[in-house]
mmCIF file of C-alpha atoms in Angstrom:
data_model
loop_
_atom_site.group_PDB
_atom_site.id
_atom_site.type_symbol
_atom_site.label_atom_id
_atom_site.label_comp_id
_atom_site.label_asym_id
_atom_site.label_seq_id
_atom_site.Cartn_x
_atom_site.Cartn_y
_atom_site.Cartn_z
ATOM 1 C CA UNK A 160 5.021 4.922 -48.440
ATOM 2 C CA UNK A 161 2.435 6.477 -46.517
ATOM 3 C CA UNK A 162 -0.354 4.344 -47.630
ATOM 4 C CA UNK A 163 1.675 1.724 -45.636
ATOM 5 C CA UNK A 164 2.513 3.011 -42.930
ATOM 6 C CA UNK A 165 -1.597 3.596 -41.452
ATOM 7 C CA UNK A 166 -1.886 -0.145 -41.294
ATOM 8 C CA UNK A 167 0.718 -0.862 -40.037
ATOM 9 C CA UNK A 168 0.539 1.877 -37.081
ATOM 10 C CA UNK A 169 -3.087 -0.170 -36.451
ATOM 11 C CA UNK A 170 -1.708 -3.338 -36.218
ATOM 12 C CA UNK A 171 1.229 -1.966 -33.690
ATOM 13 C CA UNK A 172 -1.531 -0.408 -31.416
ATOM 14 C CA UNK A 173 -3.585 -3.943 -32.074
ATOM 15 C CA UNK A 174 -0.259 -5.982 -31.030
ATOM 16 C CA UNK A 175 0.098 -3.809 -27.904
ATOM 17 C CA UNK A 176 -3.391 -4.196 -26.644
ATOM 18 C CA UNK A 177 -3.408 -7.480 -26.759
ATOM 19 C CA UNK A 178 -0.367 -7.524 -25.106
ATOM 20 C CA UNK A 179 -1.578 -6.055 -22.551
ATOM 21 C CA UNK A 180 -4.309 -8.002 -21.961
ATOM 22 C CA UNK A 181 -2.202 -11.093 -22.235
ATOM 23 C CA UNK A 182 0.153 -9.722 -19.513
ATOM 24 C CA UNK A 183 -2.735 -8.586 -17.413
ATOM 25 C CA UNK A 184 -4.282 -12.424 -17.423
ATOM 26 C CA UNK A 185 -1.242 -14.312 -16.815
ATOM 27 C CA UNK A 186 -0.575 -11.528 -13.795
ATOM 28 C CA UNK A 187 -3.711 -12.591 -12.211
ATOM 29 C CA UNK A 188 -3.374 -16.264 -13.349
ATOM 30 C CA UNK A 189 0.037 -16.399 -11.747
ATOM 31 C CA UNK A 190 -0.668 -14.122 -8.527
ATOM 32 C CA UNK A 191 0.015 -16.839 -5.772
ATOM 33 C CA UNK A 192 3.519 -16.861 -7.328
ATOM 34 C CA UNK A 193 4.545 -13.786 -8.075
ATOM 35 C CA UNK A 194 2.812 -11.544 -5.817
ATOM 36 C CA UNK A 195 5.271 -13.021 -2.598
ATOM 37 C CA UNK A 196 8.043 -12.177 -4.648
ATOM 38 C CA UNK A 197 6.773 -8.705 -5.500
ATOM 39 C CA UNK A 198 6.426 -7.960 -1.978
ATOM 40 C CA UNK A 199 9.650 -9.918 -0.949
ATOM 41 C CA UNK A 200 11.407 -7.352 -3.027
ATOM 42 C CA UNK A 201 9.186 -4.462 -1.818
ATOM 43 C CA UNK A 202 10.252 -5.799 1.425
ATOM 44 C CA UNK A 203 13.859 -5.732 0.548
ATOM 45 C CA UNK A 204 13.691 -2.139 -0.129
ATOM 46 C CA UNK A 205 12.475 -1.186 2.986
ATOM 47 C CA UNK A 206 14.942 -3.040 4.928
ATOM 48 C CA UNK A 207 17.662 -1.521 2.835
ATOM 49 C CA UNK A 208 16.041 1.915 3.539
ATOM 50 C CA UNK A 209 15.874 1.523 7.081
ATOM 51 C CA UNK A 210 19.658 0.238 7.686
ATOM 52 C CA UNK A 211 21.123 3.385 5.456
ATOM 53 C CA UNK A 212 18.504 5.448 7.565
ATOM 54 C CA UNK A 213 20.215 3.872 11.070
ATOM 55 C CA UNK A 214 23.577 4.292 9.592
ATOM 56 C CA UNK A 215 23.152 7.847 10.104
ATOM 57 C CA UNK A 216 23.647 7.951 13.638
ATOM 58 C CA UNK A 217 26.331 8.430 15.385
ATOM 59 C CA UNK A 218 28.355 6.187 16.781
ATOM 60 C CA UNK A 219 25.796 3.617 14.691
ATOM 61 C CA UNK A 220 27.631 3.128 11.576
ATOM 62 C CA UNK A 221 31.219 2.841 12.965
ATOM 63 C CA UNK A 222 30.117 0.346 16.163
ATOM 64 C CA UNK A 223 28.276 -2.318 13.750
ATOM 65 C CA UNK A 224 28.812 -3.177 10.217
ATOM 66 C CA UNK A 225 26.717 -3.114 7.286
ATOM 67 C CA UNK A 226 25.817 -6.665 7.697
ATOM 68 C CA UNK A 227 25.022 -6.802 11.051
ATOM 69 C CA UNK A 228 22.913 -3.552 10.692
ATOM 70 C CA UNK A 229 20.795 -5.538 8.162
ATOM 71 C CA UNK A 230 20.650 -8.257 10.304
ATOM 72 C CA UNK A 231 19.554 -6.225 12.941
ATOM 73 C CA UNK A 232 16.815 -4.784 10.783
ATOM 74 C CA UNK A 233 15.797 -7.306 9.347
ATOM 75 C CA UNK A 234 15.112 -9.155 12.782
ATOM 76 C CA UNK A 235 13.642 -6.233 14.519
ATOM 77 C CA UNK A 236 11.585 -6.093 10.947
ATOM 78 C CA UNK A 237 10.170 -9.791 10.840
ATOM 79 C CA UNK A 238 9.380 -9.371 14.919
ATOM 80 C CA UNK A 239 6.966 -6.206 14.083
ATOM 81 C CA UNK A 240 5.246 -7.499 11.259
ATOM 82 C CA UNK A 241 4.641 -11.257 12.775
ATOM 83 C CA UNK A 242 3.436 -9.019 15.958
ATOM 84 C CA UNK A 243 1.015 -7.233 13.979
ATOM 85 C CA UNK A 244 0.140 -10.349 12.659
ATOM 86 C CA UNK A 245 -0.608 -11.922 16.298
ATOM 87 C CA UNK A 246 -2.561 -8.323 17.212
ATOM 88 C CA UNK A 247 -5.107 -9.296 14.383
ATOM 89 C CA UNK A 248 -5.872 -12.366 15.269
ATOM 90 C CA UNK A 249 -6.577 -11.330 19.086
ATOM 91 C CA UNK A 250 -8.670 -9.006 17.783
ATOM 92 C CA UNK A 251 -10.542 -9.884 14.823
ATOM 93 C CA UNK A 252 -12.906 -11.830 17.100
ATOM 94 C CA UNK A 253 -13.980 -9.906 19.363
ATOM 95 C CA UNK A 254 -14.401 -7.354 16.461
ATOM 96 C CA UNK A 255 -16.280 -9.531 14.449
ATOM 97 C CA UNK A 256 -18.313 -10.689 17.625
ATOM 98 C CA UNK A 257 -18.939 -7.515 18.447
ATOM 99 C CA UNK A 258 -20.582 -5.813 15.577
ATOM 100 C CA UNK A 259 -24.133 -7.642 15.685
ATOM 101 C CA UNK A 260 -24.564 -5.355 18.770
ATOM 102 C CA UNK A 261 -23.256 -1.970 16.762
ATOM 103 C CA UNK A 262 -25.135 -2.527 13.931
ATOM 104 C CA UNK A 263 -28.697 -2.960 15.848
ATOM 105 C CA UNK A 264 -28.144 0.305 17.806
ATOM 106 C CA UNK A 265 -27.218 1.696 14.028
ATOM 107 C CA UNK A 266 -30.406 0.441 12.824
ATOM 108 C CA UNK A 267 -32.252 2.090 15.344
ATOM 109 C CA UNK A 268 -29.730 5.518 14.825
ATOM 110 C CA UNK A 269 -30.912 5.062 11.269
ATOM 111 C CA UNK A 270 -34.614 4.628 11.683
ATOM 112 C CA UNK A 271 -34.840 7.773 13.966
ATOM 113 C CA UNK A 272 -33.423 9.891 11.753
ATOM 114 C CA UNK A 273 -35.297 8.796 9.109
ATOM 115 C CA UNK A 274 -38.739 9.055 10.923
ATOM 116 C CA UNK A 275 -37.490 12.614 11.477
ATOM 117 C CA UNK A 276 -37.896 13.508 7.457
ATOM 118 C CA UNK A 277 -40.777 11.109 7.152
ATOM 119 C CA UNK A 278 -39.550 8.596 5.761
ATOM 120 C CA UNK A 279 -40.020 4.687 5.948
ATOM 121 C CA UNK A 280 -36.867 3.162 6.020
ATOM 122 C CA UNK A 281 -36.889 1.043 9.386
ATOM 123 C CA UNK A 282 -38.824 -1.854 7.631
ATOM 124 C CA UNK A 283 -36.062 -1.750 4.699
ATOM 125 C CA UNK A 284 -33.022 -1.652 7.043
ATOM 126 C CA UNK A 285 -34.601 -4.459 9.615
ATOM 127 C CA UNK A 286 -34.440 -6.555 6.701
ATOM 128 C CA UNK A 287 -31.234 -5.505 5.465
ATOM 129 C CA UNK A 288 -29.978 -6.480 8.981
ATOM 130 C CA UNK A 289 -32.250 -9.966 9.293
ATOM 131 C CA UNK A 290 -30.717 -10.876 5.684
ATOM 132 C CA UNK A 291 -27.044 -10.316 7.173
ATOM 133 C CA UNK A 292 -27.532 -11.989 10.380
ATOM 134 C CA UNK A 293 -29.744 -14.776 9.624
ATOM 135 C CA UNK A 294 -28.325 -16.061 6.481
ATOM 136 C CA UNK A 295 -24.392 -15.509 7.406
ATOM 137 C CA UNK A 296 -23.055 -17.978 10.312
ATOM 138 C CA UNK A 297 -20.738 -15.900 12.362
ATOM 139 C CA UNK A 298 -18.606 -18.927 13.963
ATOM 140 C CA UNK A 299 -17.757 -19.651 10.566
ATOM 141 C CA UNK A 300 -16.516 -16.677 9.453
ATOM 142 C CA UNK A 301 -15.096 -16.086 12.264
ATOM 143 C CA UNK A 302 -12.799 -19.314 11.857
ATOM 144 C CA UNK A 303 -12.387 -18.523 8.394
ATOM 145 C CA UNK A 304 -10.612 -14.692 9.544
ATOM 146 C CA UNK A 305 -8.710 -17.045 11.816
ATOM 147 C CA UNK A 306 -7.806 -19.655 9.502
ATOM 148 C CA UNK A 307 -6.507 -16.825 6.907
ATOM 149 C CA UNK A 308 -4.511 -14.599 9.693
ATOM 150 C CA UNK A 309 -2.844 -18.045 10.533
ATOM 151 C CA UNK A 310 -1.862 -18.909 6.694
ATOM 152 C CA UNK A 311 -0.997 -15.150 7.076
ATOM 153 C CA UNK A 312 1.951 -16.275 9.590
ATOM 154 C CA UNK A 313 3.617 -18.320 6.967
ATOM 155 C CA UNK A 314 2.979 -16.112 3.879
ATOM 156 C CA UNK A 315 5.264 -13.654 5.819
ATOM 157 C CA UNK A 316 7.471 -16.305 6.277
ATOM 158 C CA UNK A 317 7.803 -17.062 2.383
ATOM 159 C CA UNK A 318 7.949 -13.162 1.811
ATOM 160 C CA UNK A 319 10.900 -12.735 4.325
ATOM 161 C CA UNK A 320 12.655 -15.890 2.596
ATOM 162 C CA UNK A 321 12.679 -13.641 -0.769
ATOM 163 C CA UNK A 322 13.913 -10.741 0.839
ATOM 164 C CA UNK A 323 16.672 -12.105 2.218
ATOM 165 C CA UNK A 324 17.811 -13.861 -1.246
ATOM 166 C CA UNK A 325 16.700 -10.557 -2.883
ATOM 167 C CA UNK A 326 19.284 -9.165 -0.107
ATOM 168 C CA UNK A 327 21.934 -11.872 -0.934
ATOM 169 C CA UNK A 328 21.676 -12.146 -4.280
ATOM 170 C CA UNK A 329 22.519 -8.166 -5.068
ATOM 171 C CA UNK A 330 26.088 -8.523 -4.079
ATOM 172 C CA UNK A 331 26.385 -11.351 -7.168
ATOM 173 C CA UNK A 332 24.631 -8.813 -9.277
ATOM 174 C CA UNK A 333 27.940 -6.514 -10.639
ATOM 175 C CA UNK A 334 29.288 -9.701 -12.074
ATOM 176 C CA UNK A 335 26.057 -10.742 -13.427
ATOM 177 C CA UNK A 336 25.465 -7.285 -15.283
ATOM 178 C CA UNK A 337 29.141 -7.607 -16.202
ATOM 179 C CA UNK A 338 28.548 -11.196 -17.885
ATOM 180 C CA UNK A 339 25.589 -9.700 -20.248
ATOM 181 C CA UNK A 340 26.179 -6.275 -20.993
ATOM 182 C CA UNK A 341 30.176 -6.205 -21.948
ATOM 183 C CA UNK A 342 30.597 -2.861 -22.946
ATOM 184 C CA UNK A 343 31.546 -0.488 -20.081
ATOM 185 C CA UNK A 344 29.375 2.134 -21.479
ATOM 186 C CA UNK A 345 26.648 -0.036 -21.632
ATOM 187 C CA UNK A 346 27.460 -1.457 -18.073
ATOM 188 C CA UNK A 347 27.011 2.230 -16.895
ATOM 189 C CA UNK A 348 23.809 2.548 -18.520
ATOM 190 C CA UNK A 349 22.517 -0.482 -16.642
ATOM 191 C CA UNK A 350 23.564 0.434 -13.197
ATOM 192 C CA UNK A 351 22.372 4.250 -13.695
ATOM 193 C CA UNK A 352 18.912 2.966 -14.913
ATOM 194 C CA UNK A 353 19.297 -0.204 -11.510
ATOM 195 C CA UNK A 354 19.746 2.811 -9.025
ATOM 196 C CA UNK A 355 17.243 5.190 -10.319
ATOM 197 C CA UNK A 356 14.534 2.582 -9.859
ATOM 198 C CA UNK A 357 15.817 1.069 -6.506
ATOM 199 C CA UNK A 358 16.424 5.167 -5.067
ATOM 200 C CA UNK A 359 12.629 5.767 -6.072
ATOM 201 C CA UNK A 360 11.078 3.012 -4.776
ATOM 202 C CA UNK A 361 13.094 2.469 -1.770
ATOM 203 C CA UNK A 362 12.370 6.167 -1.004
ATOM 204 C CA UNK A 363 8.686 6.288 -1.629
ATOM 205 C CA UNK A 364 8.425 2.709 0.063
ATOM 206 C CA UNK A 365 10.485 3.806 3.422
ATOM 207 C CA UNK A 366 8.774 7.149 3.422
ATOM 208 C CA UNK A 367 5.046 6.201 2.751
ATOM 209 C CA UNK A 368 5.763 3.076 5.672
ATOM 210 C CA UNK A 369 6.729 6.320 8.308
ATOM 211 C CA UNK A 370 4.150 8.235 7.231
ATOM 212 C CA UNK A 371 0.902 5.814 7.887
ATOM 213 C CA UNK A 372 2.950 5.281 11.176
ATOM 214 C CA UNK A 373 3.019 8.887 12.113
ATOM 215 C CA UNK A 374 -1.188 8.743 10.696
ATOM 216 C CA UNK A 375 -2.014 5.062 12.567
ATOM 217 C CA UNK A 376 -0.488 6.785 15.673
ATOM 218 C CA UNK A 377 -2.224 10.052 15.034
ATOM 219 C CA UNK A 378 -5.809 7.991 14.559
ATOM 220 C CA UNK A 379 -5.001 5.871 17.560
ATOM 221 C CA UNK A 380 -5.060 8.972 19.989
ATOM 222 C CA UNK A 381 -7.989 9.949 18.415
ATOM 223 C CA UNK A 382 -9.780 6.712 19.008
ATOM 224 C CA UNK A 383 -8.794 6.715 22.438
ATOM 225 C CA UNK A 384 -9.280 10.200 23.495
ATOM 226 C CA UNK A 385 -12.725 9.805 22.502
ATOM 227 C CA UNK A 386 -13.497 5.898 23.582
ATOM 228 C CA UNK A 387 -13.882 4.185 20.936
ATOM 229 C CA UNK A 388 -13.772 0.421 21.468
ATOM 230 C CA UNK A 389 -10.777 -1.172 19.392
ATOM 231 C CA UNK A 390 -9.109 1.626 19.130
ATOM 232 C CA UNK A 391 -5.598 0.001 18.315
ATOM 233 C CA UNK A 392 -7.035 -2.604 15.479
ATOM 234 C CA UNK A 393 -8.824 0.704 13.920
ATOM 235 C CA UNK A 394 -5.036 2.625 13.910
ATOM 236 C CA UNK A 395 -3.498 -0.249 12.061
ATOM 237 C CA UNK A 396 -6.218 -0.918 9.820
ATOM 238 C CA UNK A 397 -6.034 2.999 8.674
ATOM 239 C CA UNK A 398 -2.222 2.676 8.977
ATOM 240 C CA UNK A 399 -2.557 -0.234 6.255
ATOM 241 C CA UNK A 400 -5.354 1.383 3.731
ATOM 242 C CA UNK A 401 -3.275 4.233 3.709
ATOM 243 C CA UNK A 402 -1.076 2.759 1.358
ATOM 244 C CA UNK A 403 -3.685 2.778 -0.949
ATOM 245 C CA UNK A 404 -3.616 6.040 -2.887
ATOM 246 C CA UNK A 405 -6.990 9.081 -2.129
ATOM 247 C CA UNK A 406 -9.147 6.377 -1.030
ATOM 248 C CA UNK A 407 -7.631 4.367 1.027
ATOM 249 C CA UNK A 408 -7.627 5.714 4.588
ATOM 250 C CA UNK A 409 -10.750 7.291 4.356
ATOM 251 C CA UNK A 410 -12.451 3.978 3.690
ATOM 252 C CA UNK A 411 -10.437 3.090 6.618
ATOM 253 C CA UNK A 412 -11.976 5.545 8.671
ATOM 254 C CA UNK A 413 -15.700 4.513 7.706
ATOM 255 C CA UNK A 414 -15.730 1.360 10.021
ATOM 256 C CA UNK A 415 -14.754 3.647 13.405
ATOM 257 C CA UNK A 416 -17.341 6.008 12.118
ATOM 258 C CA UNK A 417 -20.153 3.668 11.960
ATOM 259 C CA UNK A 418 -18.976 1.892 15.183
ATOM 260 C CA UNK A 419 -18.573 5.293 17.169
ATOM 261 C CA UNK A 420 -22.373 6.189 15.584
ATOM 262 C CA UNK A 421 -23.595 2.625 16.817
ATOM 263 C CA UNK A 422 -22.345 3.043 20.615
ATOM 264 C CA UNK A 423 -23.549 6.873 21.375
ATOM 265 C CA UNK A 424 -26.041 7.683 18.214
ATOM 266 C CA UNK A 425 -25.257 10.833 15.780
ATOM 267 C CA UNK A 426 -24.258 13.131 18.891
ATOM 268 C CA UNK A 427 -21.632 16.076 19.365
ATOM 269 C CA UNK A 428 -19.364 13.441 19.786
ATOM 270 C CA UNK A 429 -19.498 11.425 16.542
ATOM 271 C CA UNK A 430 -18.940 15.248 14.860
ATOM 272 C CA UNK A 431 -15.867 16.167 17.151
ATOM 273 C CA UNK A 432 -14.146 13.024 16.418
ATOM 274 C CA UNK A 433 -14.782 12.765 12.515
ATOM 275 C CA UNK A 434 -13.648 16.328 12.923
ATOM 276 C CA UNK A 435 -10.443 15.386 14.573
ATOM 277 C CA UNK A 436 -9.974 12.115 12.063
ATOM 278 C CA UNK A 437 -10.493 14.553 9.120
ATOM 279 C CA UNK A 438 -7.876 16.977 10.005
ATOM 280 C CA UNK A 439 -5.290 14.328 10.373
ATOM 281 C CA UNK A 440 -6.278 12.676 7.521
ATOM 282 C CA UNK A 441 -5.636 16.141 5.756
ATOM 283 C CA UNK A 442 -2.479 17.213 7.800
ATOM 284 C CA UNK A 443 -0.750 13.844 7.028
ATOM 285 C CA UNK A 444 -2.225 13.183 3.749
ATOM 286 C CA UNK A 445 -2.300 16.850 1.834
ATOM 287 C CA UNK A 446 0.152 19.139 3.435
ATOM 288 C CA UNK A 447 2.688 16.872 5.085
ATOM 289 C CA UNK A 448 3.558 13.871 2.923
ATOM 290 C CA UNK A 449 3.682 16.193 -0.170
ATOM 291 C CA UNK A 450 6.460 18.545 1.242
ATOM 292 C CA UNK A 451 8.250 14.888 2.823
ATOM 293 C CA UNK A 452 7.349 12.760 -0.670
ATOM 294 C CA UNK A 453 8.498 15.352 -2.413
ATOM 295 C CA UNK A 454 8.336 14.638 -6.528
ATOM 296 C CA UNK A 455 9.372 10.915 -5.868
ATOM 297 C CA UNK A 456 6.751 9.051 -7.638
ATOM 298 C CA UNK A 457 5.664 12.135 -10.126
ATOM 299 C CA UNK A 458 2.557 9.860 -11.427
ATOM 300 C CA UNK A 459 -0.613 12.137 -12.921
ATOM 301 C CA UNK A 460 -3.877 12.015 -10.433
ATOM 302 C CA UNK A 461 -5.886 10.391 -13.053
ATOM 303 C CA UNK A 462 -3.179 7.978 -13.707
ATOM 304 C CA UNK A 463 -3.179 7.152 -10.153
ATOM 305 C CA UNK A 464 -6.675 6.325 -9.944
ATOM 306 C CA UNK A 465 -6.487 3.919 -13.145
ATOM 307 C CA UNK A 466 -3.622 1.991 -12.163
ATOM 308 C CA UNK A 467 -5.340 2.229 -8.505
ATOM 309 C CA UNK A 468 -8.899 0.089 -10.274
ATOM 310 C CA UNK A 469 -6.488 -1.758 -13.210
ATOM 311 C CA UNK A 470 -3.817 -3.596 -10.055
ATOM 312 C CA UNK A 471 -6.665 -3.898 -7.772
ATOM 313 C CA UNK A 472 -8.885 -5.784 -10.420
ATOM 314 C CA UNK A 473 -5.669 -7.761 -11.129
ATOM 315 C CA UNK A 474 -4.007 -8.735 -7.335
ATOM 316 C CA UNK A 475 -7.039 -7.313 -5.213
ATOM 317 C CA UNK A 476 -6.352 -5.459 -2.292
ATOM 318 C CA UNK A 477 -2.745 -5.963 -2.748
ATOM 319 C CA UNK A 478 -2.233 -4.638 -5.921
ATOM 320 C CA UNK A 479 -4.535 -1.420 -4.506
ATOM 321 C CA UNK A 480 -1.623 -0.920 -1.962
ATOM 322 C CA UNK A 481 1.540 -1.801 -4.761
ATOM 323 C CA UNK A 482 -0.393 0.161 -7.808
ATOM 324 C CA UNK A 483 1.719 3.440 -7.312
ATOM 325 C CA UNK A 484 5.104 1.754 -6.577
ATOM 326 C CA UNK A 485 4.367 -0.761 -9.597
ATOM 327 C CA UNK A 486 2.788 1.744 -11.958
ATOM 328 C CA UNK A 487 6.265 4.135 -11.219
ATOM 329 C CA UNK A 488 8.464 1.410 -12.148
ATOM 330 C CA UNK A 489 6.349 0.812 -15.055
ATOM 331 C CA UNK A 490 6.657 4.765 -16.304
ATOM 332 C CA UNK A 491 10.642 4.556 -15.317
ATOM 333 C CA UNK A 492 11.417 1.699 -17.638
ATOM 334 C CA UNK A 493 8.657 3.060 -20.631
ATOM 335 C CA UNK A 494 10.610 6.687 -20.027
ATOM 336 C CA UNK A 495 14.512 4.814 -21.095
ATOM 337 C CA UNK A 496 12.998 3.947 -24.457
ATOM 338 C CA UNK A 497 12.760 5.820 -27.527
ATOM 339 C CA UNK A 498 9.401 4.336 -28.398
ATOM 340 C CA UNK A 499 7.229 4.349 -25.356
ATOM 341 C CA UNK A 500 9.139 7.584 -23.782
ATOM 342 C CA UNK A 501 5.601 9.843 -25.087
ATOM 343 C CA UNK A 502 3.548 7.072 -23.401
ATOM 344 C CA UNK A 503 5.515 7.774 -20.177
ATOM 345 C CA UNK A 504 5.833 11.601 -20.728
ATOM 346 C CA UNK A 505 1.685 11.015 -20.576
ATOM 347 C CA UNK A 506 1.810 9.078 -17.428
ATOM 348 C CA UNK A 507 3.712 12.227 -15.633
ATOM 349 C CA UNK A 508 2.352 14.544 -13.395
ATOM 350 C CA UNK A 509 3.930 17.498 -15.157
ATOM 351 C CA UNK A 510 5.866 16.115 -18.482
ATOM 352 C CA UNK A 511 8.966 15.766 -16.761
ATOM 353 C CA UNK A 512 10.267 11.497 -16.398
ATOM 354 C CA UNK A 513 13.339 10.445 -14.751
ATOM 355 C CA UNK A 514 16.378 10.797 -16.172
ATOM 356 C CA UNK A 515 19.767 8.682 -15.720
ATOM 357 C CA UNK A 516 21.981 10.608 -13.383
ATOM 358 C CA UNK A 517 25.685 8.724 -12.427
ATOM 359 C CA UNK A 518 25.215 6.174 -10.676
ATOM 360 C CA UNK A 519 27.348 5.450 -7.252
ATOM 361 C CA UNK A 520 30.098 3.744 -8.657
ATOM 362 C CA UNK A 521 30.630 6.800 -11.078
ATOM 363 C CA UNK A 522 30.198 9.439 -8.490
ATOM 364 C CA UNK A 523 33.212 8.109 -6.399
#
């Protein structure tokens, strides 16, 4: 029996590699489809989130009802994001306009300092900086930026479209679950394994959004205590990269950096303010939003960083910010299963995967 069962534990791991790969290509082959749907449901979440959050207060939950708290959110939500949309395209110009002028005072920062060890590097970065500027047409990618943060206006659109039917469609869903899983015991199964995925990423969703608010706002006093041009578009651009897991907001925080070293040179005041960027950086990212993230997501480092290169490779910089919340859902569903429960188990932090409490219906 053994001699049978080698092969055929080859061929299973041959089957699920290509599987993978299979999945992985028609992801990337079918991003402009699903990707709006991904984050209309992401989207979804948050709104969800943020109406149970507002319920809280008093007076809040008894004066307006449920649906005309998610009304309420979900306007005040579409308003915000098509703001920030407007806010990069009034400022992407003059960003992009004015870093010709950065980058020369850079290139002489750089030279210095590199005359100072002996070096020759002035005649390598001058044509570094003629091979940028001579060869790309600024206009044009400057109406290119525009052109994009315009399609961006109606990409939202689309995106709050699904959220809404996501929205609508999950009072139908009891019947639905009802229709293909008949026996109660299975029906309980379902809905215990529906809210365990929804509570985890509607927590780490609504929780990660407050926290790169709290660290955008944090940046943004920074930037201005210190004068750095653009202050505000820096804030939102770290607010945004800090989605993305280790790396994100300190990549982020490079274009500030090298804009702060092309206006006043590497002074005091480049070191006090990567100083001050640092320790919120830290502050938010290593001692706060463990203790408020708590053991949400429960995904190893390592694992974090793979699915961080693997969703990024696959959906670009979108799948670099959705790679934890995806790669979660991913582990939550593998953990329900008898067979890929140790290939889970191995995508913990510390061995421990979710397990099916009661759900709400139960409870009461």
């Amino acid at each position: 029996m053994s001699q049978f069962q080698t092969p055929l534990r080859v061929a299973s791991v041959s089957l699920a590699i290509l599987a993978t790969i299979a999945i992985g290509w028609f992801l990337n082959a079918a991003q402009a489809v699903l990707v709006p749907i991904v984050l209309g449901a992401l989207l979804a979440f948050l709104m969800d989130g943020i109406s149970r959050a507002m319920s809280r207060l008093p007076f809040y939950s008894t004066l307006m009802p449920e649906w005309l708290r998610m009304a309420l959110t979900t306007v005040v939500l579409f308003v915000v994001l098509t703001g920030l949309i407007s806010f990069f395209a009034r400022n992407l110009d003059p960003v992009v306009r004015a870093m010709p002028d950065y980058v020369a005072n850079l290139s002489t920062t750089v030279s210095q300092v590199a005359a100072r060890f002996d070096v020759e590097f002035e005649l390598t970065w001058q044509s570094v900086d003629r091979l940028i500027f001579d060869n790309i047409d600024l206009q044009q990618l400057i109406r290119l930026t525009l052109n994009s943060v315009s399609y961006s206006a109606g990409y939202l659109a689309l995106v709050f479209l699904y959220a809404i039917l996501f929205l609508i469609e999950r009072d139908s869903i009891a019947s639905k679950v009802a229709a293909i899983v008949p026996d109660p015991q299975g029906q309980k199964s379902v809905w215990r394994t529906i809210d365990l995925i929804t509570e985890q990423i509607g927590t780490y969703f609504t929780t990660k959004t407050f926290i790169n608010v709290v660290l955008g706002a944090l940046c943004w006093a920074v930037f201005v205590f210190f004068g750095v041009e653009f202050a505000a578009f820096f804030a939102v651009v770290t607010a945004i990269f800090n989605y993305i897991p280790y790396v994100g907001s300190w990549v982020a925080m490079g274009l500030p950096m090298l804009f702060a070293i092309g206006a006043w040179g590497l002074n005091f005041d480049v070191f006090l303010m990567f100083s001050a960027l640092c320790m919120a950086q830290f502050g938010v990212g290593y001692f706060w939003e463990p203790r408020l993230m708590g053991r949400s997501m429960n995904l190893s480092p390592v694992v974090v960083m793979i699915s961080l290169a693997a969703w990024a490779a696959v959906w670009g910089l979108i799948g670099a910010i959705l790679s934890v919340i995806l790669t979660s859902g991913i582990m939550t569903i593998m953990s329900f299963f008898q067979t890929t429960r140790p290939i889970a188990i191995l995508l913990t932090n510390n061995g421990e995967v979710p397990t099916l409490r009661p759900s709400r219906g139960e409870e009461k």
